[in-house]
Short mmCIF file of C-alpha atoms and ligand atoms in Angstrom, two decimals:
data_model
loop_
_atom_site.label_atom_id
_atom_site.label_comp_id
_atom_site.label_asym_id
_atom_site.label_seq_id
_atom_site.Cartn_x
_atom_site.Cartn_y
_atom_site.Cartn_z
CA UNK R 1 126.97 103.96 73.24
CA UNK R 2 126.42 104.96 69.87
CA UNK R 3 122.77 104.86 68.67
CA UNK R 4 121.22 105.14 71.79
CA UNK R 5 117.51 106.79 71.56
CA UNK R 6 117.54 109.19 74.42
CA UNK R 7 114.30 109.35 76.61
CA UNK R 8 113.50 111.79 79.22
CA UNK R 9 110.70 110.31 81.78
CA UNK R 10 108.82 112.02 84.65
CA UNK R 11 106.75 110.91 86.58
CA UNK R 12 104.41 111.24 89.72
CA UNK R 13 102.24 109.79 92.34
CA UNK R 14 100.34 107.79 89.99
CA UNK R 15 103.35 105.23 89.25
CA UNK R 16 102.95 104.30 93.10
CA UNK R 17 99.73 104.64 92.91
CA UNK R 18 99.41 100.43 92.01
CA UNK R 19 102.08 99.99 95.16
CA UNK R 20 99.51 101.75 97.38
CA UNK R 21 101.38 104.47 98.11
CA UNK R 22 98.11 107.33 97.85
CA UNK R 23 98.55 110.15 95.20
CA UNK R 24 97.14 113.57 95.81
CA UNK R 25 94.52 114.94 94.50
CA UNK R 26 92.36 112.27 94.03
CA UNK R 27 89.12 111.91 96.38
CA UNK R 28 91.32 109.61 98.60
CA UNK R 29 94.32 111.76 97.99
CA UNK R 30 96.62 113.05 100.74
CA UNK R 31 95.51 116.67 99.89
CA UNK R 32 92.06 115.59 101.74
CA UNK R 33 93.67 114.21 104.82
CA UNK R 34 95.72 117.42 105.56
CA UNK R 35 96.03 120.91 105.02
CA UNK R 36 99.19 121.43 102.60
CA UNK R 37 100.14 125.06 103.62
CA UNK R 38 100.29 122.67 107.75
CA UNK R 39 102.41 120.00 106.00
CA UNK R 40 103.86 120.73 102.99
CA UNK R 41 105.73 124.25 103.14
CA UNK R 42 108.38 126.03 105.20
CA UNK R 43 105.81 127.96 107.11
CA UNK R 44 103.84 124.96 108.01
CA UNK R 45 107.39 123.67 109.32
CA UNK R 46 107.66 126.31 110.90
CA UNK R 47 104.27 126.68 112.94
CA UNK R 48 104.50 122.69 113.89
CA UNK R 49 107.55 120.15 112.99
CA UNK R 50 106.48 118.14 115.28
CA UNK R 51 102.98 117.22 113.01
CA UNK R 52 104.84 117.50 109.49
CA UNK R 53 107.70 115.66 111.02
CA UNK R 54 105.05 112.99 111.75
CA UNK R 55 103.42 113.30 108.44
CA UNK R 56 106.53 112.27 106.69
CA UNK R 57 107.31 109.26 109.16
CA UNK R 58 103.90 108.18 108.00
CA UNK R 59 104.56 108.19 104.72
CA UNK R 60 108.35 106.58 105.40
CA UNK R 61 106.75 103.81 107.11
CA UNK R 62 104.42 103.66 103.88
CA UNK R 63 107.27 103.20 101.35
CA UNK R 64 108.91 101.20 103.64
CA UNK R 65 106.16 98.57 103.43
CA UNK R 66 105.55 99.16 99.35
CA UNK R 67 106.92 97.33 96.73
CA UNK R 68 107.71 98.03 93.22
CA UNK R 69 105.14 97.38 90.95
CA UNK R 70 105.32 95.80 87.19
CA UNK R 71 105.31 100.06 85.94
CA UNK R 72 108.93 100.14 88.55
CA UNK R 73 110.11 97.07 86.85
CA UNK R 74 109.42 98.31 83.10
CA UNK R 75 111.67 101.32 83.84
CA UNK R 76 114.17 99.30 85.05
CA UNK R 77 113.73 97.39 82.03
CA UNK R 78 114.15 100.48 79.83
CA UNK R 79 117.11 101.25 81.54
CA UNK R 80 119.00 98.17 81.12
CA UNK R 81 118.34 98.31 77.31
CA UNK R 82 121.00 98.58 75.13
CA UNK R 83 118.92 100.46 72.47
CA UNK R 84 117.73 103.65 75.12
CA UNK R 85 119.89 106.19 77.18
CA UNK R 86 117.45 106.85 80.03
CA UNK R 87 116.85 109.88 82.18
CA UNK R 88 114.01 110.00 85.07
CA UNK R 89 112.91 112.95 86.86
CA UNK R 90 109.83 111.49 89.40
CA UNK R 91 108.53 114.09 91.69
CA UNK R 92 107.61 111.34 94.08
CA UNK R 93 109.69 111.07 97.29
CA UNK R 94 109.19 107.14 97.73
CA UNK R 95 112.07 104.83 96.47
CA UNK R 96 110.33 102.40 94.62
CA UNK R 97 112.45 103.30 91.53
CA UNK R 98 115.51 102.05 93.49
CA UNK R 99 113.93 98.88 94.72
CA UNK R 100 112.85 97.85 90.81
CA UNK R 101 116.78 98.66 89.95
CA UNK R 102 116.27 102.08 88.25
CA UNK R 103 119.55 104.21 89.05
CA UNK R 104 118.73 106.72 86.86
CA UNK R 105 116.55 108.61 88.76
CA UNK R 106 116.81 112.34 89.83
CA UNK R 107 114.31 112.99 92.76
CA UNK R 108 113.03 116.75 91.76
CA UNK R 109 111.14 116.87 94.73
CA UNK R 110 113.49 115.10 96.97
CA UNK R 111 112.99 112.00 99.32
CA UNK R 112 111.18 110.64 102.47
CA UNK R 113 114.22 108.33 103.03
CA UNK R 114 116.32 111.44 103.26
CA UNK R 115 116.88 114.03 106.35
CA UNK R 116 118.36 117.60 106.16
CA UNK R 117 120.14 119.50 108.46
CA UNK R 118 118.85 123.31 108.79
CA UNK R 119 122.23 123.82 110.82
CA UNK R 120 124.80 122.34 108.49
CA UNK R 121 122.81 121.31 105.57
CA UNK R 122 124.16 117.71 105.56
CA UNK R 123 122.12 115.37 104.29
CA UNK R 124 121.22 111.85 106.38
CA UNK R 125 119.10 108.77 104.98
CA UNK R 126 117.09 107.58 107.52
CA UNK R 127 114.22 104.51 107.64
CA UNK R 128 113.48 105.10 110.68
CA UNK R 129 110.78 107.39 112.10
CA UNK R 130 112.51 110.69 113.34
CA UNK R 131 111.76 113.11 115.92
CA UNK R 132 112.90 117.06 116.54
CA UNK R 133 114.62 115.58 119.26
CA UNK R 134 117.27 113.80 116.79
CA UNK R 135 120.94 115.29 116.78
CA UNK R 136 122.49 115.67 113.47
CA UNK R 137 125.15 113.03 112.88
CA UNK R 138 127.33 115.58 111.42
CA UNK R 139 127.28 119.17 113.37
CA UNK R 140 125.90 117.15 116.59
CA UNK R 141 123.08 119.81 116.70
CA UNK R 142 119.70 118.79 118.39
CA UNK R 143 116.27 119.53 116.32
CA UNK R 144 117.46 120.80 113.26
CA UNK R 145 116.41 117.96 111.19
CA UNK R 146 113.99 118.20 108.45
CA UNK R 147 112.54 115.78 105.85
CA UNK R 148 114.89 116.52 102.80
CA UNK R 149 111.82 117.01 100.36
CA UNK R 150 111.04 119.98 98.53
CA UNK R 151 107.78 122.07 99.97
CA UNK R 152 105.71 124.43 97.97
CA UNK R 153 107.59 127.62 97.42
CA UNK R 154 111.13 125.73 97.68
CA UNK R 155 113.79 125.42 94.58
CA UNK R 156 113.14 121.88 93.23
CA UNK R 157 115.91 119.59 92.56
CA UNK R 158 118.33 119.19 89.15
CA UNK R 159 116.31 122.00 87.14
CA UNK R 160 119.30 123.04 85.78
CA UNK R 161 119.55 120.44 83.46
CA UNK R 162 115.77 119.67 82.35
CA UNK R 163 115.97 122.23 79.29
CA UNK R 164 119.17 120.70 77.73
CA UNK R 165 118.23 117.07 78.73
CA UNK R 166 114.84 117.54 76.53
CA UNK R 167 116.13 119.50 74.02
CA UNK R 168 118.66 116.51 73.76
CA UNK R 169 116.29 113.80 73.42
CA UNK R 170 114.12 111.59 71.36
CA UNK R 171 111.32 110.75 73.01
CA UNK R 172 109.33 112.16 76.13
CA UNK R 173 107.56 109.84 78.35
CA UNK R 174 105.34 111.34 80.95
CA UNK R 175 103.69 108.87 83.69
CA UNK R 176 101.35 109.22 86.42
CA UNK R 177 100.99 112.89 87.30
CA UNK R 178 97.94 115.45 86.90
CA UNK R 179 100.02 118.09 85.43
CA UNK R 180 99.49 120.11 88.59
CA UNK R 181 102.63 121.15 89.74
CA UNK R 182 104.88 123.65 88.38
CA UNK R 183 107.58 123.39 87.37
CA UNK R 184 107.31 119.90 86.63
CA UNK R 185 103.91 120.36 84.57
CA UNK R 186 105.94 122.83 82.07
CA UNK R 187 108.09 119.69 80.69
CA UNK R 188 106.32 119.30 78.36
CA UNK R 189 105.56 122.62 76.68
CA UNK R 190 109.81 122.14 76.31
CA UNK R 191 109.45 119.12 74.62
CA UNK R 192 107.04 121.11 72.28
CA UNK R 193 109.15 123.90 71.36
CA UNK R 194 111.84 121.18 70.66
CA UNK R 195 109.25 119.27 68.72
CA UNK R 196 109.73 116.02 70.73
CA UNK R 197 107.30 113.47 71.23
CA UNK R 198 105.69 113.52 73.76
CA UNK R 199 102.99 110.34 75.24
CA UNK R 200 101.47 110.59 78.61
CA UNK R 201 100.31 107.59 80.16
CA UNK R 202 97.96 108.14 82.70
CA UNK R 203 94.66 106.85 84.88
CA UNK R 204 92.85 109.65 83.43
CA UNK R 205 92.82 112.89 80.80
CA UNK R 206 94.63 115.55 82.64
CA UNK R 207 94.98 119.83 81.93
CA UNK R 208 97.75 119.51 80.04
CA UNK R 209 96.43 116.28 77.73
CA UNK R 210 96.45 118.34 74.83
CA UNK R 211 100.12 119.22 74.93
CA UNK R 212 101.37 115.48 74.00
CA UNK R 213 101.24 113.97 70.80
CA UNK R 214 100.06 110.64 72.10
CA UNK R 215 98.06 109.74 75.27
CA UNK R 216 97.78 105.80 76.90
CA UNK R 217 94.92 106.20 79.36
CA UNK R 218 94.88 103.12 81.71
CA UNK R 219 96.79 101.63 84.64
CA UNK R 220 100.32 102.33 84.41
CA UNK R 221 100.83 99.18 86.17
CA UNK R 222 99.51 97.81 82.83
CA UNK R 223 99.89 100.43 79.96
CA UNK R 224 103.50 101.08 80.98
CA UNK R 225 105.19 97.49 80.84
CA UNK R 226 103.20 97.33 77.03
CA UNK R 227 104.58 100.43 75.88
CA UNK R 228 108.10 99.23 76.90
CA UNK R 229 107.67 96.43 75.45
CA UNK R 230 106.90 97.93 71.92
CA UNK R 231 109.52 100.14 72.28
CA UNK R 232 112.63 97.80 73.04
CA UNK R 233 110.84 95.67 70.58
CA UNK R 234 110.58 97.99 67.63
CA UNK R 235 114.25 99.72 69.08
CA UNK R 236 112.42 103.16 69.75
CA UNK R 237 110.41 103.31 65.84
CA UNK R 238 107.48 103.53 67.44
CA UNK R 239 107.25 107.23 66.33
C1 BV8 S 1 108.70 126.38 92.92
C2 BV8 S 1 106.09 117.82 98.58
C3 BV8 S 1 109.95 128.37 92.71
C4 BV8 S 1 106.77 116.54 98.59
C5 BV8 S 1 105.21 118.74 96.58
C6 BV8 S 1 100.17 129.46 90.91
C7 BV8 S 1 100.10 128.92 89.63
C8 BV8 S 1 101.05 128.02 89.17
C9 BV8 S 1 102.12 127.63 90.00
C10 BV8 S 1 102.19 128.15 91.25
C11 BV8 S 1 101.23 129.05 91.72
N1 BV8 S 1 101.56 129.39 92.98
C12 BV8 S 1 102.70 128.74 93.33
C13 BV8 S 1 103.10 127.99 92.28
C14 BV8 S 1 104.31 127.12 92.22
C15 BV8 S 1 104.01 125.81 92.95
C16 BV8 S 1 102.86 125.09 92.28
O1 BV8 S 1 103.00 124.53 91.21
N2 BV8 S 1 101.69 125.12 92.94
C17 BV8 S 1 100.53 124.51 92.33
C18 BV8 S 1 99.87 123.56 93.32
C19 BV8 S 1 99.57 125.63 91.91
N3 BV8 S 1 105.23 125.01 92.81
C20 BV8 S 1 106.19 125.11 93.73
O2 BV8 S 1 106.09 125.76 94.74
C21 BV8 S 1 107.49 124.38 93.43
N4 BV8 S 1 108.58 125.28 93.64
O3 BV8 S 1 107.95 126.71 92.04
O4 BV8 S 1 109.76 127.11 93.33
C22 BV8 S 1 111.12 129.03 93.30
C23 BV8 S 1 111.81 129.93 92.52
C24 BV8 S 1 112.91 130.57 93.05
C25 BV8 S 1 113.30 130.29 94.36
C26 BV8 S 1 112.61 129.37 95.13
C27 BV8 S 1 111.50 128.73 94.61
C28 BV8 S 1 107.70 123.20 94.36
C29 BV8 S 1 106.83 122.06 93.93
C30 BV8 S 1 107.04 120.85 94.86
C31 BV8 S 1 106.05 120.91 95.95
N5 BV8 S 1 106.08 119.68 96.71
N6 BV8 S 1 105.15 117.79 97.49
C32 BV8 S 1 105.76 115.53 99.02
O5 BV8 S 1 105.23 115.68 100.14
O6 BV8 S 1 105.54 114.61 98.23
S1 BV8 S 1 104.19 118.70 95.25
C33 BV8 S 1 103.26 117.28 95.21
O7 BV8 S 1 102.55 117.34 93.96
C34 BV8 S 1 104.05 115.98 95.14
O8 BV8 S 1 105.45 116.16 95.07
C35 BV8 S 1 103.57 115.38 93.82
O9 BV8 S 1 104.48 114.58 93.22
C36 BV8 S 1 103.30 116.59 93.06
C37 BV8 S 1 102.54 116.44 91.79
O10 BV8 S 1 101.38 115.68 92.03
P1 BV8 S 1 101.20 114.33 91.18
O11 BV8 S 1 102.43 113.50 91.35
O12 BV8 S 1 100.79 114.67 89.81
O13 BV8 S 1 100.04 113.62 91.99
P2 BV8 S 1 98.47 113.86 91.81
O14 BV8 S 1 97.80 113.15 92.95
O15 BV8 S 1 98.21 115.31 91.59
O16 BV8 S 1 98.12 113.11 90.44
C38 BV8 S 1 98.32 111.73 90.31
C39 BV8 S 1 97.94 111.36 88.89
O17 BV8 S 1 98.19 109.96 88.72
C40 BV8 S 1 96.48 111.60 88.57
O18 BV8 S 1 96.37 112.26 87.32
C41 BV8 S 1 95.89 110.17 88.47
O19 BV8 S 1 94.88 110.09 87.47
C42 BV8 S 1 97.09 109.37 88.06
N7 BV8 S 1 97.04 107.96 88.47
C43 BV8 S 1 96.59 107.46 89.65
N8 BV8 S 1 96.73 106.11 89.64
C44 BV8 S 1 97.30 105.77 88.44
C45 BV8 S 1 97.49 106.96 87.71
N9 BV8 S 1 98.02 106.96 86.46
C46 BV8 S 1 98.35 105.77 85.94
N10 BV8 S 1 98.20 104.60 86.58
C47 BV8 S 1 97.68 104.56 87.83
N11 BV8 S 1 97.53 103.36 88.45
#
């Protein structure tokens, strides 16, 4: 449509975070129940599937239980305007997105709801906990599945477009994440060469705070359906 204010969004653990889906790096974070080089790498695959295959059934069985909470909903809200063309890259690998509505989400760092095949590289949703005794429904091989997520050291998902989707937009929304994963925590410094703005909203100041012209500290669960709000309301003038 013509008109349309184009935002780029990404986000991270901290728009679950109000679902109870745990982040990271917080004291409670996933990063202090396990070792990421055991569970969240190719060599760690490697060493044990059978403890990261477990580690992502956990965390299946968590985002099967979640629900989308009122930050979910005010992206689905954004999307369904008539006044924004919305794009969403969310490193998370839940698909809370979905459940609000939101089909305009590219999963960077894949999904827990998603297999892989290391034989024939098809690609199987699943809800279901899985085991390295699974065949593949495809190439009928046995224990060559592996959660379809994307492990330190591995090519994240739909880079190809981020440059010309920022360089294309009008506004930069950035929810949720500590800015401490590359290459997701360079987004930004595009939308600063292309002089975008850029707002963070986020529980807490982060390393790369001082890159965005305009930070909302605070609950996404809260700040997030506000800052729609405004902008639907005002039709994107709010900068
Ligand atoms: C790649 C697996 C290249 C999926 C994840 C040295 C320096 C710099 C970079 C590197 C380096 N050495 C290696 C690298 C690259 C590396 C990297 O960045 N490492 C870091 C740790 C130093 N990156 C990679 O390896 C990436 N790949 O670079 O490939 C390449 C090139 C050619 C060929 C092949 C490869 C791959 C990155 C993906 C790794 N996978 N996870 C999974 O299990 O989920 S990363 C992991 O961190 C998750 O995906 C997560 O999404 C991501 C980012 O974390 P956050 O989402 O930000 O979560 P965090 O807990 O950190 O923060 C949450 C925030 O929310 C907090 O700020 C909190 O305050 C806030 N919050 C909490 N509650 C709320 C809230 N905010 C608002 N409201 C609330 N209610």
């Amino acid at each position: 449509m013509v008109n349309q204010k184009r935002i780029f969004i990404l986000s991270g653990a901290g728009l679950s975070a109000p679902s109870g889906i745990k982040t990271f790096r917080s004291d409670t974070g996933l990063w202090e129940e396990h070792n990421v080089i055991d569970v969240a790498t190719p060599e760690g695959f490697r060493r044990d599937p059978s403890l990261v295959t477990e580690f992502y059934n956990a965390r299946r069985r968590d985002t099967l239980r979640a629900k989308p909470n009122a930050a979910h909903k005010a992206l689905f809200k954004l999307e369904q305007s008539k006044h924004f063309e919305v794009i969403h890259y969310t490193q998370n690998i839940d698909n809370l997105c979905e459940k609000a509505g939101c089909d305009r989400v590219i999963h960077m760092h894949g999904s827990v709801m998603e297999m892989r095949c290391l034989n024939c590289n098809s690609v199987i949703s699943t809800i279901a906990d899985t085991s390295m005794k699974d065949q593949c429904i495809s190439c009928k091989d046995i224990g060559c599945l592996r959660p379809n997520v994307v492990w330190f050291g591995e090519m994240p998902y739909g880079l190809d477009m981020v440059n010309d989707l920022i360089e294309s937009c009008d506004l930069m929304i950035v929810v949720g994440t500590s800015g401490n994963v590359a290459p997701a925590s360079e987004f930004v410094r595009y939308a600063n060469c292309y002089e975008k703005h850029a707002v963070l909203l986020n529980l807490e100041e982060t390393q790369s705070t001082q890159s965005f012209n305009e930070v909302i500290l605070g609950d996404c669960s809260k700040t997030l359906p506000q800052y729609v709000d405004e902008l639907i309301e005002t039709k994107g003038k709010v900068y």
